[in-house]
Amino acid sequence: MSQLDRRGFLRFAGVVGLTLPTGIALASCSSGSEATGATGEVSATNPFGVAADSKVDAVIFDGGYGVDYVENAGKILGGTQDGVSVQVTASTQIATQMQPRFVAGNPPDLLDNSGADKIADSALFEQVDDLTEVVDAVNLEGTAIRETLYDGMLNDTTVNGKLVAINYCLTLYGIWYSASLFEEKGWSVPTTWAEILELGAQAKAEDLYLFGWGKEAADYYLTLAIDSAIVEGGHDVRIALGNLAADCWSLPAVQAVLTAMGEAVAAGYFRPGGAGTQFTAAQAQWSQAKEFVLYPSGSWIENEMKEQTADDFQMTGFPAPPATASSVLPATAVHASAGEPFFVPTKAKNKAGGKELLRTMLSKEAATAFAEAKLASTIVKGTVPEDGFGSTALVSQTKMIEAAGADAFSHTFKDLYGFGPDMLVLWNSFLAGDSSVADLTKKMQDLTDAVREDDSITKVEVK
Amino acid sequence: MARRRQLDLDRASLLVVFLLVPFALYAVMVLWPFAQAVTYSLTSWSGFSPDKPFVGLDNYTELLGDATFLKAVRNSLLLLLILPVVTLGIAFAFAVLVTVGGPSAGGVRGVRGSAFYRVISFFPYVIPAIVVGLVWAQVYDPNNGLLNGVLTNVGADGFEAYAWLGEKRTAMAATIGVAVWGMVGFYMVLFIAAIQGIDHEVLEAARLDGAGRFRVARSIIAPYLSGSVRAAYIYIGIFALDCFVYVQALNSTGGPDNSTLVITQQIYTTAFTKADFGKACAMGVVLALITFAFVGLLRLARLATKAGRA
């Protein structure tokens, strides 16, 4: 090649080779641009000043509850705010789909961050608006939203004083069973772990298992253990666990529950093979085949297993029981929290629209429509009639939360610090009978200690 | 010597189309992401914010003390060790059977029905890996799975409700079995093509000299195929280090006691569920280094054998 040729070649290569990547680098640096968006006039009926004829971009997790409830609220919103339209995007891959949008600085106006592929909530805390103004606003019927909600529904998402998200769907955690089966066998609902073990023996006599589990959901038993320990030992236990205290898994209340569970495992009360069974298949062994009698889960279970529940199953729940009859909290205390966290990202183009959509969802009309369609309650009180729209599970939820009153509690440290995947492994081994209570305790403590000692992880103080 | 040609339109367009455009694509799609991943691995970027705080080598030092990650590395290395040997071994045996394993009278040919075997053994490779994984997850199901159904029917009652993917003893082996099942057909077809490239006279001469099928396979086919085997080994080795699809379909949570957790799965969870892209990038860099080391070792081994022969 002649000199000229080579130089021309190099120059050309340099231009192509260098400009393309820098172009991309520049594009990815433009993420700092401020998104203000047009705002309309703030008024009593338009508390956040959403602009007329604006579009609201909502990304909604398409899981057990679908996305139609947000579309429905969007229709209501279209009627109350001039020409505002809501564009709902359904997603089951929230983290992977939203990651580039957050980095590029054009996140949606409203995000329902849920499902297996959700963004770790803690990654969003700094990037979302404080939603206190939404709960302080009045709903479409004119009542302050804060007053229409069940007690304590905002605790989980209040992080160091900031309301980072609003969980929309009321979720009660407990143990679920078939009321018709219990009636047929003449069993009564256990109120302590000692009674659960007795029930295990009775079930075994009938060739039934007491419990069962699926490999992706072994940690439902962790939630059950935590709930039972809190009822047994009171709020001190909740605070110790939530603040990742040293030796928190060795507290007497926690150990009493874990020991009872270990006895159930050793006595063969668990349906074998759970560590290799897909979790909905395992749940069908309970709700369809009735091979085991109790299943710990959240109240989404009825909706999740709708297609795979035996006729006249009469799915009913009761709160996680304490270890003994002399527990600190009454046996009616229930783990009540809310699921489906809705975030309004700070950099969203139409934040006012996102908040207005959330306000609409929290109003009576949309919340009642949700309860009726999904057979589950939102965090808005009084949207479920006596007959629970014909659902025994929904009726038992209302009963549980009313019976608990001020003794409802919740905890979030498991999801907050991302313990899920690591704990799951431990619980699969424990429930399969491969590790002892002492093993389990030590390994859970190791995980907890590691997070507590890691200064790069922002802690949320539990009170 | 011929006069050097000037850079005319013809030559310039050739350069652009066959060299610069591919190079630019390569730079943007491969080299640039590599550089980005290395840069991110030195930050504590969550993946969801514009801030990328620089933390130096912290991510790497944390990885060295991270028992779960080290377990994932061990599992990936185990796959790298076992998967290629088993897959290529079976593929080689099958390839020999359908090409030269036939009757000893008449011309050298495969066993009867070899065309049929060739087609059906390629089938699993045609099915997308994720489907293979999901199908096998059902086959392995403890209570309703085909495998335990067959085993308990023939009287092996010990397999009643046995969790193949849920027991530490069998989870990895069961996973490897699925990967082998899915890949053997492809390598078999590769080896068949290579065997068909061997001059038939060589094979026939060997047979006239009294060499049996096993001897032919060992002393004639194996040396002729060494190039293909080496290429296949690199290819399947890199696949074994990835292996994301199969393990994710069979045990998305890492398996009992993390016995089937591999590096790529750990990268995925760290990035997307733990929102720690910085550390995930560091894991990616470690995986890339392992891959380079693997390919480098194979090349060294090849140089050594060449030198040994000379």
Coordinates of N, CA and C in Angstrom, one line a residue, chain A residues 5 9 12 16 20-21 24-25 31 95-96 99 102-103 116-120 123 127 215 271-273 275-277 285 347 418 422 424-425, chain B residues 4-5 7 11 15 19-20 24 28 32 45 47-50 141-143 161 163 165-167 250-251 253 257-258 268 272-275 277:
Chain A
D5 N -2.4 5.9 0.6 CA -3.5 5.0 0.9 C -3.6 4.6 2.4
F9 N -6.6 5.4 4.8 CA -7.2 4.3 5.5 C -7.3 4.6 7.0
F12 N -9.7 7.3 7.9 CA -11.1 6.8 7.8 C -11.5 5.9 9.0
V16 N -14.4 6.5 11.8 CA -15.5 5.5 12.0 C -15.4 4.9 13.4
L20 N -18.3 6.7 16.4 CA -19.5 5.9 16.7 C -19.6 5.7 18.2
P21 N -18.5 5.2 18.9 CA -18.7 5.0 20.3 C -18.9 6.3 21.1
I24 N -22.4 7.3 21.0 CA -23.2 6.6 21.9 C -22.9 7.1 23.4
A25 N -21.7 7.3 23.6 CA -21.3 7.8 25.0 C -22.0 9.1 25.3
S31 N -28.5 11.9 29.9 CA -29.6 11.5 30.8 C -29.9 12.5 31.8
A95 N -37.8 -4.8 35.6 CA -36.4 -4.4 35.8 C -35.7 -4.3 34.4
T96 N -35.8 -5.3 33.6 CA -35.0 -5.3 32.4 C -35.5 -4.3 31.4
Q99 N -34.9 -0.5 33.1 CA -33.5 0.0 33.4 C -33.0 1.0 32.4
F102 N -34.7 4.4 32.9 CA -34.3 5.2 34.1 C -32.9 5.8 33.8
V103 N -32.1 5.0 33.2 CA -30.7 5.5 32.9 C -30.8 6.7 32.0
A116 N -41.6 -11.1 39.7 CA -40.3 -11.7 39.9 C -39.1 -10.9 39.3
D117 N -39.4 -10.1 38.3 CA -38.4 -9.3 37.7 C -38.5 -7.8 38.0
K118 N -38.9 -7.6 39.3 CA -39.0 -6.2 39.7 C -37.7 -5.5 40.0
I119 N -37.7 -4.2 40.0 CA -36.5 -3.5 40.4 C -36.4 -3.5 41.9
A120 N -35.2 -3.7 42.4 CA -35.0 -3.7 43.9 C -35.5 -2.3 44.3
A123 N -33.3 0.7 45.0 CA -32.6 1.4 43.9 C -33.5 2.5 43.4
Q127 N -34.9 8.2 43.4 CA -35.3 8.6 42.0 C -36.8 8.8 41.9
K215 N -40.4 -25.2 44.8 CA -39.0 -24.8 45.0 C -38.8 -23.3 44.9
R271 N -45.1 -32.7 52.4 CA -45.2 -33.4 51.2 C -43.8 -33.5 50.6
P272 N -43.2 -34.7 50.4 CA -41.8 -34.8 49.9 C -41.7 -34.3 48.4
G273 N -40.5 -33.9 48.1 CA -40.2 -33.5 46.7 C -40.4 -32.1 46.4
A275 N -38.6 -29.5 46.9 CA -37.5 -28.8 46.4 C -37.3 -29.0 44.9
G276 N -38.0 -29.9 44.3 CA -37.9 -30.1 42.9 C -39.2 -29.9 42.2
T277 N -40.2 -29.3 42.9 CA -41.5 -29.1 42.2 C -41.7 -27.6 42.0
Q285 N -51.3 -29.2 44.2 CA -51.4 -30.5 45.1 C -52.2 -30.2 46.3
K347 N -38.1 12.1 37.5 CA -37.8 12.6 36.1 C -38.9 12.4 35.1
G418 N -33.1 -7.6 49.8 CA -32.8 -8.7 48.8 C -32.4 -10.0 49.4
D422 N -31.2 -15.8 48.5 CA -30.3 -16.6 49.4 C -31.1 -17.4 50.4
L424 N -34.1 -18.5 50.2 CA -34.8 -19.5 49.5 C -34.0 -20.8 49.4
V425 N -32.8 -20.7 49.2 CA -31.9 -21.9 49.1 C -31.9 -22.6 50.5
Chain B
R4 N 2.1 -1.4 -7.8 CA 1.0 -1.3 -6.8 C -0.2 -0.6 -7.4
R5 N -1.3 -1.1 -7.0 CA -2.5 -0.4 -7.6 C -2.9 0.8 -6.7
L7 N -5.6 3.5 -5.1 CA -6.9 3.3 -4.4 C -8.0 3.8 -5.3
R11 N -11.4 -0.7 -5.3 CA -10.7 -1.1 -4.1 C -11.2 -0.4 -2.9
L15 N -12.7 -2.1 0.5 CA -12.2 -1.9 1.8 C -13.4 -1.5 2.8
L19 N -14.2 -4.4 5.2 CA -13.3 -4.2 6.4 C -13.8 -3.2 7.3
L20 N -14.1 -2.0 6.8 CA -14.4 -0.9 7.7 C -15.8 -1.1 8.4
A24 N -16.4 -1.4 12.2 CA -17.1 -0.4 13.0 C -18.2 -1.1 13.8
V28 N -18.5 -1.1 17.8 CA -19.6 -0.6 18.5 C -20.3 -1.7 19.3
W32 N -16.7 -1.9 22.4 CA -17.2 -0.8 23.2 C -17.9 -1.3 24.5
W45 N -22.4 1.4 40.6 CA -23.6 1.8 39.9 C -24.7 0.8 40.1
G47 N -27.5 0.7 38.4 CA -28.1 0.3 37.2 C -29.3 1.1 36.9
F48 N -29.9 1.8 37.9 CA -31.1 2.5 37.6 C -31.0 4.1 37.9
S49 N -29.7 4.5 38.1 CA -29.6 5.9 38.3 C -28.4 6.4 37.5
P50 N -28.4 7.7 37.2 CA -27.3 8.2 36.4 C -25.9 8.3 37.1
D141 N -40.2 -33.7 37.3 CA -41.1 -33.4 38.4 C -41.3 -34.6 39.3
P142 N -41.1 -34.3 40.7 CA -41.1 -35.5 41.6 C -42.4 -36.3 41.6
N143 N -43.5 -35.7 41.5 CA -44.7 -36.4 41.6 C -45.5 -36.8 40.3
A161 N -41.7 -39.8 44.5 CA -41.5 -38.3 44.9 C -40.0 -37.9 45.0
A163 N -36.9 -35.9 44.2 CA -36.8 -34.6 43.5 C -35.4 -34.5 42.8
L165 N -34.2 -32.6 40.6 CA -33.6 -31.2 40.6 C -33.5 -30.6 42.0
G166 N -34.1 -31.3 43.0 CA -34.2 -30.7 44.3 C -33.2 -31.3 45.3
E167 N -32.6 -32.4 44.9 CA -31.6 -33.1 45.7 C -30.2 -32.7 45.3
L250 N -34.3 -25.0 34.4 CA -34.4 -26.1 35.3 C -34.5 -25.7 36.7
N251 N -33.7 -24.8 37.1 CA -33.6 -24.4 38.5 C -33.3 -22.9 38.5
T253 N -33.6 -20.8 40.6 CA -33.2 -20.2 41.9 C -31.8 -20.8 42.3
D257 N -29.1 -25.9 47.7 CA -27.8 -25.5 48.2 C -26.9 -24.8 47.1
N258 N -27.6 -24.2 46.2 CA -26.9 -23.5 45.1 C -26.0 -24.5 44.2
Y268 N -27.0 -12.2 36.4 CA -28.4 -11.7 36.2 C -29.1 -11.3 37.5
F272 N -30.2 -7.4 38.2 CA -31.6 -7.0 38.1 C -32.4 -7.2 39.4
T273 N -32.1 -8.2 40.2 CA -32.9 -8.2 41.4 C -32.2 -7.5 42.6
K274 N -30.8 -7.5 42.6 CA -30.2 -6.8 43.7 C -29.7 -5.4 43.3
A275 N -30.0 -5.0 42.0 CA -29.7 -3.7 41.5 C -28.3 -3.3 41.8
F277 N -25.4 -3.2 39.4 CA -24.8 -3.5 38.1 C -23.2 -3.4 38.2

